[in-house]
PDB file of C-alpha atoms in Angstrom:
ATOM      1  CA  UNK A  95     -36.452-139.843 183.604  1.00 58.00           C
ATOM      2  CA  UNK A  96     -34.476-141.148 180.561  1.00 63.00           C
ATOM      3  CA  UNK A  97     -37.628-143.107 179.365  1.00 58.00           C
ATOM      4  CA  UNK A  98     -39.871-140.012 179.727  1.00 62.00           C
ATOM      5  CA  UNK A  99     -37.387-138.032 177.527  1.00 62.00           C
ATOM      6  CA  UNK A 100     -37.190-140.701 174.896  1.00 59.00           C
ATOM      7  CA  UNK A 101     -41.074-140.692 174.809  1.00 62.00           C
ATOM      8  CA  UNK A 102     -41.110-136.977 174.178  1.00 62.00           C
ATOM      9  CA  UNK A 103     -38.323-137.064 171.646  1.00 59.00           C
ATOM     10  CA  UNK A 104     -40.019-139.761 169.657  1.00 61.00           C
ATOM     11  CA  UNK A 105     -43.331-138.002 169.923  1.00 50.00           C
ATOM     12  CA  UNK A 106     -41.754-134.768 168.685  1.00 48.00           C
ATOM     13  CA  UNK A 107     -40.035-136.506 165.700  1.00 52.00           C
ATOM     14  CA  UNK A 108     -43.330-138.082 164.838  1.00 45.00           C
ATOM     15  CA  UNK A 109     -45.278-134.912 164.722  1.00 47.00           C
ATOM     16  CA  UNK A 110     -42.295-133.313 162.744  1.00 51.00           C
ATOM     17  CA  UNK A 111     -42.401-135.983 160.078  1.00 48.00           C
ATOM     18  CA  UNK A 112     -46.546-135.815 159.878  1.00 46.00           C
ATOM     19  CA  UNK A 113     -46.292-132.140 159.689  1.00 49.00           C
ATOM     20  CA  UNK A 114     -43.719-132.159 156.892  1.00 49.00           C
ATOM     21  CA  UNK A 115     -45.930-134.733 154.885  1.00 51.00           C
ATOM     22  CA  UNK A 116     -48.979-132.599 155.473  1.00 47.00           C
ATOM     23  CA  UNK A 117     -47.106-129.618 153.961  1.00 90.00           C
ATOM     24  CA  UNK A 118     -46.476-131.487 150.623  1.00 95.00           C
ATOM     25  CA  UNK A 119     -49.036-130.545 147.869  1.00 95.00           C
ATOM     26  CA  UNK A 120     -49.562-131.420 144.367  1.00 94.00           C
ATOM     27  CA  UNK A 121     -48.847-129.136 141.364  1.00 93.00           C
ATOM     28  CA  UNK A 122     -51.520-126.638 140.539  1.00 92.00           C
ATOM     29  CA  UNK A 123     -52.461-126.237 144.191  1.00 92.00           C
ATOM     30  CA  UNK A 124     -53.997-122.665 144.399  1.00 91.00           C
ATOM     31  CA  UNK A 125     -51.652-120.070 145.694  1.00 89.00           C
ATOM     32  CA  UNK A 126     -54.295-119.324 148.548  1.00 91.00           C
ATOM     33  CA  UNK A 127     -54.209-122.917 149.541  1.00 93.00           C
ATOM     34  CA  UNK A 128     -50.479-123.226 149.931  1.00 93.00           C
ATOM     35  CA  UNK A 129     -48.987-122.606 153.561  1.00 94.00           C
ATOM     36  CA  UNK A 130     -45.934-120.683 154.014  1.00 93.00           C
ATOM     37  CA  UNK A 131     -42.957-122.955 153.547  1.00 94.00           C
ATOM     38  CA  UNK A 132     -45.032-125.877 151.988  1.00 95.00           C
ATOM     39  CA  UNK A 133     -43.696-127.863 149.096  1.00 96.00           C
ATOM     40  CA  UNK A 134     -45.556-128.176 145.842  1.00 96.00           C
ATOM     41  CA  UNK A 135     -44.572-131.437 144.303  1.00 96.00           C
ATOM     42  CA  UNK A 136     -44.754-132.846 140.967  1.00 97.00           C
ATOM     43  CA  UNK A 137     -46.264-136.023 142.211  1.00 95.00           C
ATOM     44  CA  UNK A 138     -47.455-137.307 138.823  1.00 93.00           C
ATOM     45  CA  UNK A 139     -44.267-136.317 136.953  1.00 95.00           C
ATOM     46  CA  UNK A 140     -46.127-134.019 134.614  1.00 95.00           C
ATOM     47  CA  UNK A 141     -43.103-131.840 134.188  1.00 97.00           C
ATOM     48  CA  UNK A 142     -40.644-134.718 133.003  1.00 96.00           C
ATOM     49  CA  UNK A 143     -41.846-134.868 129.283  1.00 96.00           C
ATOM     50  CA  UNK A 144     -40.552-131.296 128.711  1.00 97.00           C
ATOM     51  CA  UNK A 145     -36.783-131.826 130.002  1.00 98.00           C
ATOM     52  CA  UNK A 146     -34.291-131.435 127.397  1.00 98.00           C
ATOM     53  CA  UNK A 147     -32.724-129.110 124.734  1.00 98.00           C
ATOM     54  CA  UNK A 148     -35.012-127.794 122.029  1.00 98.00           C
ATOM     55  CA  UNK A 149     -34.196-125.607 119.183  1.00 98.00           C
ATOM     56  CA  UNK A 150     -36.333-123.341 116.788  1.00 98.00           C
ATOM     57  CA  UNK A 151     -35.707-120.464 114.101  1.00 98.00           C
ATOM     58  CA  UNK A 152     -37.717-117.427 114.311  1.00 98.00           C
ATOM     59  CA  UNK A 153     -37.290-114.352 111.967  1.00 96.00           C
ATOM     60  CA  UNK A 154     -33.691-115.518 111.195  1.00 96.00           C
ATOM     61  CA  UNK A 155     -32.627-116.058 114.833  1.00 98.00           C
ATOM     62  CA  UNK A 156     -31.874-119.560 116.308  1.00 98.00           C
ATOM     63  CA  UNK A 157     -33.288-120.065 119.724  1.00 98.00           C
ATOM     64  CA  UNK A 158     -31.976-123.052 121.937  1.00 98.00           C
ATOM     65  CA  UNK A 159     -34.050-123.757 125.051  1.00 98.00           C
ATOM     66  CA  UNK A 160     -32.331-125.757 127.840  1.00 98.00           C
ATOM     67  CA  UNK A 161     -35.170-127.108 130.072  1.00 98.00           C
ATOM     68  CA  UNK A 162     -34.387-128.863 133.435  1.00 98.00           C
ATOM     69  CA  UNK A 163     -36.448-129.759 136.273  1.00 98.00           C
ATOM     70  CA  UNK A 164     -35.531-128.050 139.472  1.00 97.00           C
ATOM     71  CA  UNK A 165     -36.832-129.778 142.795  1.00 96.00           C
ATOM     72  CA  UNK A 166     -37.700-127.694 145.752  1.00 95.00           C
ATOM     73  CA  UNK A 167     -37.227-124.276 144.040  1.00 96.00           C
ATOM     74  CA  UNK A 168     -37.743-121.550 146.389  1.00 95.00           C
ATOM     75  CA  UNK A 169     -40.803-119.301 145.177  1.00 93.00           C
ATOM     76  CA  UNK A 170     -41.007-116.064 146.851  1.00 89.00           C
ATOM     77  CA  UNK A 171     -44.270-114.036 146.688  1.00 81.00           C
ATOM     78  CA  UNK A 172     -45.345-110.876 148.308  1.00 82.00           C
ATOM     79  CA  UNK A 173     -47.737-113.033 150.653  1.00 86.00           C
ATOM     80  CA  UNK A 174     -45.501-116.064 151.410  1.00 92.00           C
ATOM     81  CA  UNK A 175     -42.337-118.033 150.462  1.00 94.00           C
ATOM     82  CA  UNK A 176     -42.919-121.671 149.461  1.00 95.00           C
ATOM     83  CA  UNK A 177     -41.149-124.629 147.616  1.00 96.00           C
ATOM     84  CA  UNK A 178     -41.998-126.187 144.416  1.00 96.00           C
ATOM     85  CA  UNK A 179     -40.958-128.437 141.515  1.00 97.00           C
ATOM     86  CA  UNK A 180     -40.665-126.331 138.479  1.00 97.00           C
ATOM     87  CA  UNK A 181     -39.162-126.302 134.993  1.00 98.00           C
ATOM     88  CA  UNK A 182     -36.554-123.799 134.797  1.00 97.00           C
ATOM     89  CA  UNK A 183     -35.522-122.753 131.136  1.00 97.00           C
ATOM     90  CA  UNK A 184     -32.085-121.046 130.200  1.00 97.00           C
ATOM     91  CA  UNK A 185     -31.733-120.045 126.668  1.00 97.00           C
ATOM     92  CA  UNK A 186     -29.282-118.774 123.909  1.00 97.00           C
ATOM     93  CA  UNK A 187     -30.594-116.523 121.053  1.00 97.00           C
ATOM     94  CA  UNK A 188     -28.267-116.332 117.902  1.00 98.00           C
ATOM     95  CA  UNK A 189     -28.725-114.099 114.706  1.00 97.00           C
ATOM     96  CA  UNK A 190     -28.461-115.585 111.242  1.00 96.00           C
ATOM     97  CA  UNK A 191     -24.552-115.083 111.326  1.00 97.00           C
ATOM     98  CA  UNK A 192     -24.275-117.114 114.740  1.00 97.00           C
ATOM     99  CA  UNK A 193     -23.763-113.930 116.870  1.00 97.00           C
ATOM    100  CA  UNK A 194     -24.972-114.430 120.375  1.00 97.00           C
ATOM    101  CA  UNK A 195     -27.811-111.835 120.980  1.00 96.00           C
ATOM    102  CA  UNK A 196     -28.675-113.230 124.550  1.00 94.00           C
ATOM    103  CA  UNK A 197     -27.469-116.063 126.684  1.00 95.00           C
ATOM    104  CA  UNK A 198     -29.081-117.039 130.061  1.00 95.00           C
ATOM    105  CA  UNK A 199     -27.477-120.426 129.953  1.00 94.00           C
ATOM    106  CA  UNK A 200     -23.798-119.405 130.281  1.00 92.00           C
ATOM    107  CA  UNK A 201     -24.380-116.102 132.158  1.00 87.00           C
ATOM    108  CA  UNK A 202     -24.461-116.877 135.710  1.00 80.00           C
ATOM    109  CA  UNK A 203     -25.036-113.041 136.381  1.00 79.00           C
ATOM    110  CA  UNK A 204     -28.165-113.145 134.527  1.00 83.00           C
ATOM    111  CA  UNK A 205     -31.202-112.215 136.402  1.00 87.00           C
ATOM    112  CA  UNK A 206     -33.683-113.130 133.513  1.00 91.00           C
ATOM    113  CA  UNK A 207     -35.845-116.080 134.883  1.00 94.00           C
ATOM    114  CA  UNK A 208     -38.242-118.378 132.991  1.00 96.00           C
ATOM    115  CA  UNK A 209     -39.813-121.142 134.892  1.00 97.00           C
ATOM    116  CA  UNK A 210     -43.003-123.122 135.244  1.00 97.00           C
ATOM    117  CA  UNK A 211     -45.880-122.069 137.666  1.00 94.00           C
ATOM    118  CA  UNK A 212     -48.739-124.429 136.606  1.00 94.00           C
ATOM    119  CA  UNK A 213     -49.551-127.205 134.446  1.00 95.00           C
ATOM    120  CA  UNK A 214     -52.744-128.031 132.356  1.00 94.00           C
ATOM    121  CA  UNK A 215     -52.363-131.836 132.081  1.00 91.00           C
ATOM    122  CA  UNK A 216     -55.530-132.288 129.888  1.00 91.00           C
ATOM    123  CA  UNK A 217     -54.116-129.959 127.476  1.00 94.00           C
ATOM    124  CA  UNK A 218     -50.522-131.166 127.564  1.00 94.00           C
ATOM    125  CA  UNK A 219     -49.591-127.704 128.528  1.00 97.00           C
ATOM    126  CA  UNK A 220     -47.172-125.951 131.012  1.00 97.00           C
ATOM    127  CA  UNK A 221     -47.434-122.217 131.995  1.00 97.00           C
ATOM    128  CA  UNK A 222     -44.171-120.469 132.730  1.00 97.00           C
ATOM    129  CA  UNK A 223     -43.448-117.066 134.144  1.00 96.00           C
ATOM    130  CA  UNK A 224     -41.131-114.861 132.346  1.00 96.00           C
ATOM    131  CA  UNK A 225     -39.300-112.060 134.297  1.00 93.00           C
ATOM    132  CA  UNK A 226     -38.595-110.125 130.996  1.00 91.00           C
ATOM    133  CA  UNK A 227     -35.302-108.786 129.938  1.00 88.00           C
ATOM    134  CA  UNK A 228     -33.368-106.074 131.467  1.00 84.00           C
ATOM    135  CA  UNK A 229     -35.725-103.850 133.644  1.00 85.00           C
ATOM    136  CA  UNK A 230     -38.302-106.494 133.302  1.00 87.00           C
ATOM    137  CA  UNK A 231     -39.160-105.232 129.772  1.00 88.00           C
ATOM    138  CA  UNK A 232     -41.519-108.074 128.287  1.00 90.00           C
ATOM    139  CA  UNK A 233     -42.392-109.743 131.474  1.00 93.00           C
ATOM    140  CA  UNK A 234     -45.240-112.288 131.022  1.00 95.00           C
ATOM    141  CA  UNK A 235     -46.227-115.785 130.488  1.00 96.00           C
ATOM    142  CA  UNK A 236     -44.905-118.407 128.020  1.00 98.00           C
ATOM    143  CA  UNK A 237     -46.924-121.571 127.296  1.00 98.00           C
ATOM    144  CA  UNK A 238     -45.383-124.782 125.994  1.00 98.00           C
ATOM    145  CA  UNK A 239     -47.616-127.450 124.509  1.00 98.00           C
ATOM    146  CA  UNK A 240     -46.275-130.989 124.330  1.00 97.00           C
ATOM    147  CA  UNK A 241     -47.059-132.101 120.441  1.00 96.00           C
ATOM    148  CA  UNK A 242     -44.878-135.193 120.441  1.00 97.00           C
ATOM    149  CA  UNK A 243     -41.794-136.826 122.231  1.00 95.00           C
ATOM    150  CA  UNK A 244     -39.620-134.636 120.113  1.00 97.00           C
ATOM    151  CA  UNK A 245     -41.634-131.307 119.761  1.00 98.00           C
ATOM    152  CA  UNK A 246     -43.158-128.476 121.876  1.00 98.00           C
ATOM    153  CA  UNK A 247     -45.414-125.441 120.799  1.00 98.00           C
ATOM    154  CA  UNK A 248     -44.290-122.189 122.128  1.00 98.00           C
ATOM    155  CA  UNK A 249     -46.557-119.103 122.772  1.00 98.00           C
ATOM    156  CA  UNK A 250     -45.187-116.069 124.377  1.00 97.00           C
ATOM    157  CA  UNK A 251     -47.482-113.436 125.819  1.00 94.00           C
ATOM    158  CA  UNK A 252     -45.712-110.361 127.043  1.00 92.00           C
ATOM    159  CA  UNK A 253     -47.439-107.965 129.341  1.00 89.00           C
ATOM    160  CA  UNK A 254     -47.245-104.187 129.287  1.00 68.00           C
ATOM    161  CA  UNK A 255     -45.129-102.043 131.599  1.00 64.00           C
ATOM    162  CA  UNK A 256     -43.997 -98.540 131.714  1.00 62.00           C
ATOM    163  CA  UNK A 257     -40.302 -97.994 131.355  1.00 72.00           C
ATOM    164  CA  UNK A 258     -38.678 -94.560 132.574  1.00 69.00           C
ATOM    165  CA  UNK A 259     -35.494 -93.420 133.535  1.00 71.00           C
ATOM    166  CA  UNK A 260     -36.212 -93.962 137.239  1.00 74.00           C
ATOM    167  CA  UNK A 261     -36.840 -97.588 136.664  1.00 76.00           C
ATOM    168  CA  UNK A 262     -34.364 -98.222 133.736  1.00 83.00           C
ATOM    169  CA  UNK A 263     -31.299 -96.397 133.185  1.00 84.00           C
ATOM    170  CA  UNK A 264     -30.558 -94.945 129.803  1.00 84.00           C
ATOM    171  CA  UNK A 265     -28.613 -97.046 127.492  1.00 84.00           C
ATOM    172  CA  UNK A 266     -29.862-100.342 128.953  1.00 85.00           C
ATOM    173  CA  UNK A 267     -30.496-103.100 126.328  1.00 83.00           C
ATOM    174  CA  UNK A 268     -34.217-103.427 126.797  1.00 84.00           C
ATOM    175  CA  UNK A 269     -34.757-105.617 123.454  1.00 88.00           C
ATOM    176  CA  UNK A 270     -36.794-108.835 123.814  1.00 90.00           C
ATOM    177  CA  UNK A 271     -35.037-111.502 122.362  1.00 94.00           C
ATOM    178  CA  UNK A 272     -37.441-114.457 122.809  1.00 95.00           C
ATOM    179  CA  UNK A 273     -39.950-114.920 120.069  1.00 96.00           C
ATOM    180  CA  UNK A 274     -43.091-112.877 120.588  1.00 94.00           C
ATOM    181  CA  UNK A 275     -45.416-115.260 118.793  1.00 96.00           C
ATOM    182  CA  UNK A 276     -47.744-118.228 119.013  1.00 96.00           C
ATOM    183  CA  UNK A 277     -47.324-121.644 117.658  1.00 97.00           C
ATOM    184  CA  UNK A 278     -43.670-121.756 117.174  1.00 98.00           C
ATOM    185  CA  UNK A 279     -42.462-125.299 116.999  1.00 98.00           C
ATOM    186  CA  UNK A 280     -39.278-126.328 118.940  1.00 98.00           C
ATOM    187  CA  UNK A 281     -37.532-129.691 118.155  1.00 98.00           C
ATOM    188  CA  UNK A 282     -35.787-131.714 120.679  1.00 98.00           C
ATOM    189  CA  UNK A 283     -32.201-132.052 119.943  1.00 97.00           C
TER     190      UNK A 283
END
């Protein structure tokens, strides 16, 4: 009886291991092809060249990006949940006098998210989702293009949304502090 139980345990363990491996998929797998609870992995280390701290100045404001790679980031969608390797960006925006306008780096309560959702290796580009500022104002896409070992190019494309008092209380800061521009160069620090 013990031998039979051991065989069953080994068989179940092997099936579990094989099923876990079958659930690991490469970056850029289409959403429709990702099973629930699968893991979309950065197999070719496409995200690593972007990791670091970068700075740029735009319209008198200094923007500092803190880019890290998060393995097994939980991605929740209306259709399913899955895990993925992603670049996660926190940032600080300061005006010309050094006053902090927005800080997602040192504010754990911040619900503002900026993280990668796809790569275009042939174009040295990463596509990121930006949740927008308060009340999701300015949500959209950010494209980062690797220019060299020390520079990336930034393009922010906000999407339009309707804001009213039902979705955003009066007096809420809905200013978008990230640079709404194309071809802004950030330099690695």
